[in-house]
């Protein structure tokens, strides 16, 4: 009113439902990223580290404060890091492309570890490259197991005694050269996927069926 008395009010309302929903989604994603077992690194467009999660710190031994502003290649690579894989990753980052691969890295204490990593570029609404997100997983144990299997396979392949591995249904999953040669086959490929019974005549296969059934069922052994 003209005399200064309040005679009403005007209210302006804004629907912030979507804003609050988006904020909650960001918070949920942030919690997942912080707590996941996978190591996560966020860098700027020049591959300088901006943020890492706790899993990355545990895996590498470095803290975020120690590495912020540095590129991972400055301190994670070492003498046995494969140059070809390293260069392919650098090229992908330089071109703003994604990258997937496995790489030997080195922790702060000098110990080495293998990691599988996936790098994804992020762009703004105009398509300008703004950052990279790398998701990394320690695969050291898996790589060690693969090397051990390869060594065993090589040893068995060169052994003078015949060695074979069969599935529960009696078909060959593996046999070495000696095993194939003993039975007159040119190589292991001729036996893979076939039943052990092909090695014997019909009468002999029937005689051995009982002992073989015990072996394949895991209930006994036979010599």
Short mmCIF file of C-alpha atoms in Angstrom, two decimals:
data_model
loop_
_atom_site.label_atom_id
_atom_site.label_comp_id
_atom_site.label_asym_id
_atom_site.label_seq_id
_atom_site.Cartn_x
_atom_site.Cartn_y
_atom_site.Cartn_z
CA UNK A 1 0.00 0.00 0.00
CA UNK A 2 1.02 3.64 -0.38
CA UNK A 3 1.25 4.04 3.36
CA UNK A 4 3.83 1.26 3.56
CA UNK A 5 1.58 -1.50 4.87
CA UNK A 6 2.11 -5.03 3.51
CA UNK A 7 -0.96 -6.16 1.73
CA UNK A 8 0.34 -9.28 -0.04
CA UNK A 9 3.32 -11.06 -1.46
CA UNK A 10 4.67 -12.54 -4.66
CA UNK A 11 6.25 -15.99 -4.71
CA UNK A 12 8.43 -17.38 -7.47
CA UNK A 13 8.77 -21.17 -7.57
CA UNK A 14 11.25 -23.23 -9.49
CA UNK A 15 10.85 -26.96 -10.00
CA UNK A 16 14.25 -28.39 -8.96
CA UNK A 17 13.23 -32.03 -9.09
CA UNK A 18 15.47 -32.82 -12.04
CA UNK A 19 18.36 -30.88 -10.54
CA UNK A 20 18.08 -32.77 -7.26
CA UNK A 21 17.71 -36.09 -9.09
CA UNK A 22 20.83 -35.34 -11.13
CA UNK A 23 22.74 -34.37 -7.99
CA UNK A 24 21.73 -37.63 -6.29
CA UNK A 25 22.84 -39.61 -9.35
CA UNK A 26 26.20 -37.83 -9.36
CA UNK A 27 26.62 -38.61 -5.65
CA UNK A 28 25.80 -42.29 -6.23
CA UNK A 29 28.28 -42.53 -9.09
CA UNK A 30 30.89 -40.71 -7.04
CA UNK A 31 30.47 -43.23 -4.22
CA UNK A 32 30.84 -46.15 -6.61
CA UNK A 33 33.96 -44.66 -8.18
CA UNK A 34 35.55 -44.00 -4.79
CA UNK A 35 34.81 -47.45 -3.39
CA UNK A 36 35.26 -49.76 -6.38
CA UNK A 37 38.10 -52.29 -6.34
CA UNK A 38 39.15 -51.14 -9.80
CA UNK A 39 41.71 -48.34 -9.89
CA UNK A 40 40.39 -45.19 -11.56
CA UNK A 41 42.40 -42.23 -12.83
CA UNK A 42 41.04 -38.99 -14.27
CA UNK A 43 43.43 -36.79 -16.24
CA UNK A 44 43.10 -33.58 -18.19
CA UNK A 45 43.32 -33.50 -21.99
CA UNK A 46 47.13 -33.50 -21.77
CA UNK A 47 47.08 -36.69 -19.64
CA UNK A 48 48.05 -34.86 -16.44
CA UNK A 49 46.49 -36.48 -13.39
CA UNK A 50 43.62 -34.61 -11.78
CA UNK A 51 42.11 -37.29 -9.54
CA UNK A 52 42.63 -40.94 -8.51
CA UNK A 53 40.59 -43.18 -6.24
CA UNK A 54 41.78 -45.08 -3.18
CA UNK A 55 42.17 -48.33 -5.13
CA UNK A 56 44.65 -46.64 -7.46
CA UNK A 57 46.61 -45.31 -4.49
CA UNK A 58 46.76 -48.79 -2.94
CA UNK A 59 47.80 -50.42 -6.20
CA UNK A 60 50.59 -47.97 -7.03
CA UNK A 61 51.73 -46.81 -3.60
CA UNK A 62 51.41 -43.16 -4.70
CA UNK A 63 48.98 -40.66 -3.19
CA UNK A 64 46.93 -38.15 -5.15
CA UNK A 65 48.85 -35.26 -3.62
CA UNK A 66 52.12 -36.77 -4.89
CA UNK A 67 50.98 -37.29 -8.49
CA UNK A 68 48.49 -34.49 -9.20
CA UNK A 69 49.62 -32.63 -12.33
CA UNK A 70 52.00 -35.39 -13.46
CA UNK A 71 51.47 -37.84 -16.31
CA UNK A 72 51.39 -41.55 -15.33
CA UNK A 73 54.22 -42.35 -17.72
CA UNK A 74 56.54 -40.09 -15.72
CA UNK A 75 56.70 -42.47 -12.77
CA UNK A 76 54.86 -45.75 -13.49
CA UNK A 77 56.85 -47.15 -16.42
CA UNK A 78 60.09 -49.08 -16.01
CA UNK A 79 62.78 -51.12 -17.76
CA UNK A 80 60.54 -54.07 -18.64
CA UNK A 81 57.52 -52.06 -19.76
CA UNK A 82 56.78 -53.08 -23.34
CA UNK A 83 57.72 -50.10 -25.58
CA UNK A 84 55.22 -51.04 -28.29
CA UNK A 85 52.27 -51.09 -25.87
CA UNK A 86 53.47 -47.88 -24.21
CA UNK A 87 53.79 -46.11 -27.57
CA UNK A 88 50.37 -47.33 -28.74
CA UNK A 89 48.80 -45.93 -25.58
CA UNK A 90 50.59 -42.60 -25.97
CA UNK A 91 49.44 -42.36 -29.59
CA UNK A 92 45.82 -43.01 -28.61
CA UNK A 93 45.97 -40.29 -25.95
CA UNK A 94 47.64 -37.86 -28.33
CA UNK A 95 44.88 -38.45 -30.88
CA UNK A 96 42.10 -38.29 -28.29
CA UNK A 97 41.15 -41.91 -28.89
CA UNK A 98 40.26 -44.77 -26.56
CA UNK A 99 42.74 -47.51 -25.65
CA UNK A 100 42.61 -50.99 -24.15
CA UNK A 101 45.56 -53.19 -23.30
CA UNK A 102 47.79 -54.73 -20.67
CA UNK A 103 50.94 -53.08 -19.40
CA UNK A 104 53.71 -53.75 -16.90
CA UNK A 105 53.91 -50.90 -14.40
CA UNK A 106 56.07 -50.17 -11.36
CA UNK A 107 54.91 -49.19 -7.88
CA UNK A 108 56.43 -46.45 -5.78
CA UNK A 109 58.53 -49.05 -3.93
CA UNK A 110 59.93 -50.38 -7.23
CA UNK A 111 57.87 -53.57 -7.38
CA UNK A 112 56.31 -54.43 -10.72
CA UNK A 113 52.72 -55.39 -11.48
CA UNK A 114 50.64 -56.10 -14.57
CA UNK A 115 47.47 -54.16 -15.17
CA UNK A 116 44.66 -54.33 -17.69
CA UNK A 117 43.50 -50.83 -18.49
CA UNK A 118 40.80 -49.13 -20.49
CA UNK A 119 41.18 -45.44 -21.34
CA UNK A 120 38.18 -43.42 -22.49
CA UNK A 121 38.31 -39.80 -23.75
CA UNK A 122 35.64 -37.37 -22.53
CA UNK A 123 34.39 -34.43 -24.61
CA UNK A 124 32.15 -31.47 -23.91
CA UNK A 125 28.95 -30.56 -25.77
CA UNK A 126 30.99 -28.93 -28.56
CA UNK A 127 33.12 -32.05 -29.03
CA UNK A 128 36.26 -30.59 -27.46
CA UNK A 129 38.44 -33.10 -25.62
CA UNK A 130 38.38 -32.26 -21.92
CA UNK A 131 39.78 -35.27 -20.08
CA UNK A 132 40.49 -38.98 -19.97
CA UNK A 133 39.18 -41.64 -17.60
CA UNK A 134 41.28 -44.78 -17.13
CA UNK A 135 39.94 -47.89 -15.38
CA UNK A 136 42.69 -50.26 -14.31
CA UNK A 137 42.77 -53.75 -12.79
CA UNK A 138 45.74 -55.63 -11.35
CA UNK A 139 46.15 -58.85 -13.38
CA UNK A 140 49.56 -59.88 -12.04
CA UNK A 141 48.32 -63.20 -10.62
CA UNK A 142 46.49 -64.08 -13.82
CA UNK A 143 49.57 -63.36 -15.94
CA UNK A 144 51.73 -65.47 -13.61
CA UNK A 145 49.27 -68.37 -13.85
CA UNK A 146 49.26 -68.09 -17.64
CA UNK A 147 53.07 -68.23 -17.72
CA UNK A 148 53.05 -71.28 -15.46
CA UNK A 149 50.51 -73.04 -17.66
CA UNK A 150 52.62 -72.25 -20.70
CA UNK A 151 55.73 -73.68 -19.05
CA UNK A 152 53.87 -76.85 -18.07
CA UNK A 153 52.41 -77.21 -21.55
CA UNK A 154 55.87 -76.86 -23.07
CA UNK A 155 57.31 -79.44 -20.67
CA UNK A 156 54.50 -81.91 -21.34
CA UNK A 157 54.75 -81.36 -25.07
CA UNK A 158 58.43 -82.33 -25.03
CA UNK A 159 58.08 -85.25 -22.60
CA UNK A 160 58.99 -88.69 -23.99
CA UNK A 161 56.05 -90.30 -22.16
CA UNK A 162 52.53 -90.08 -23.51
CA UNK A 163 50.30 -87.69 -21.54
CA UNK A 164 46.64 -86.99 -22.13
CA UNK A 165 43.77 -85.18 -20.42
CA UNK A 166 40.19 -86.29 -20.93
CA UNK A 167 36.84 -84.75 -20.06
CA UNK A 168 34.29 -86.60 -17.92
CA UNK A 169 32.65 -87.92 -21.07
CA UNK A 170 35.93 -89.61 -22.05
CA UNK A 171 36.85 -87.29 -24.92
CA UNK A 172 40.38 -85.97 -25.24
CA UNK A 173 40.94 -82.34 -24.18
CA UNK A 174 44.73 -82.54 -24.43
CA UNK A 175 47.42 -84.97 -25.46
CA UNK A 176 51.09 -84.46 -26.14
CA UNK A 177 53.05 -85.51 -29.22
CA UNK A 178 54.34 -88.66 -27.57
CA UNK A 179 50.83 -89.85 -26.74
CA UNK A 180 49.67 -89.38 -30.31
CA UNK A 181 52.81 -91.03 -31.69
CA UNK A 182 52.44 -94.12 -29.43
CA UNK A 183 49.03 -94.79 -30.95
CA UNK A 184 50.12 -94.11 -34.51
CA UNK A 185 48.61 -90.63 -35.00
CA UNK A 186 50.40 -87.81 -36.78
CA UNK A 187 49.79 -85.33 -33.95
CA UNK A 188 47.55 -84.41 -31.01
CA UNK A 189 45.00 -82.64 -33.22
CA UNK A 190 43.88 -85.99 -34.60
CA UNK A 191 42.67 -87.07 -31.13
CA UNK A 192 41.25 -83.90 -29.60
CA UNK A 193 37.50 -84.14 -29.07
CA UNK A 194 37.45 -87.87 -29.79
CA UNK A 195 36.68 -90.64 -27.31
CA UNK A 196 39.48 -92.65 -25.67
CA UNK A 197 37.79 -95.73 -27.17
CA UNK A 198 39.21 -94.93 -30.62
CA UNK A 199 42.60 -96.09 -29.33
CA UNK A 200 41.42 -99.67 -28.86
CA UNK A 201 39.58 -102.40 -30.67
CA UNK A 202 35.95 -103.04 -29.79
CA UNK A 203 36.64 -105.96 -27.42
CA UNK A 204 39.44 -104.14 -25.63
CA UNK A 205 37.34 -100.98 -25.28
CA UNK A 206 34.54 -103.01 -23.66
CA UNK A 207 37.04 -104.61 -21.24
CA UNK A 208 38.39 -101.23 -20.22
CA UNK A 209 35.00 -99.52 -19.97
CA UNK A 210 34.53 -100.40 -16.29
CA UNK A 211 37.88 -99.07 -15.01
CA UNK A 212 37.58 -96.06 -17.32
CA UNK A 213 34.16 -95.18 -15.91
CA UNK A 214 35.60 -95.06 -12.39
CA UNK A 215 38.39 -92.78 -13.51
CA UNK A 216 36.17 -90.39 -15.48
CA UNK A 217 33.67 -90.13 -12.63
CA UNK A 218 36.45 -89.19 -10.22
CA UNK A 219 35.80 -92.22 -8.00
CA UNK A 220 39.06 -94.05 -8.61
CA UNK A 221 42.28 -94.55 -10.54
CA UNK A 222 43.45 -97.24 -12.90
CA UNK A 223 46.79 -98.58 -14.13
#
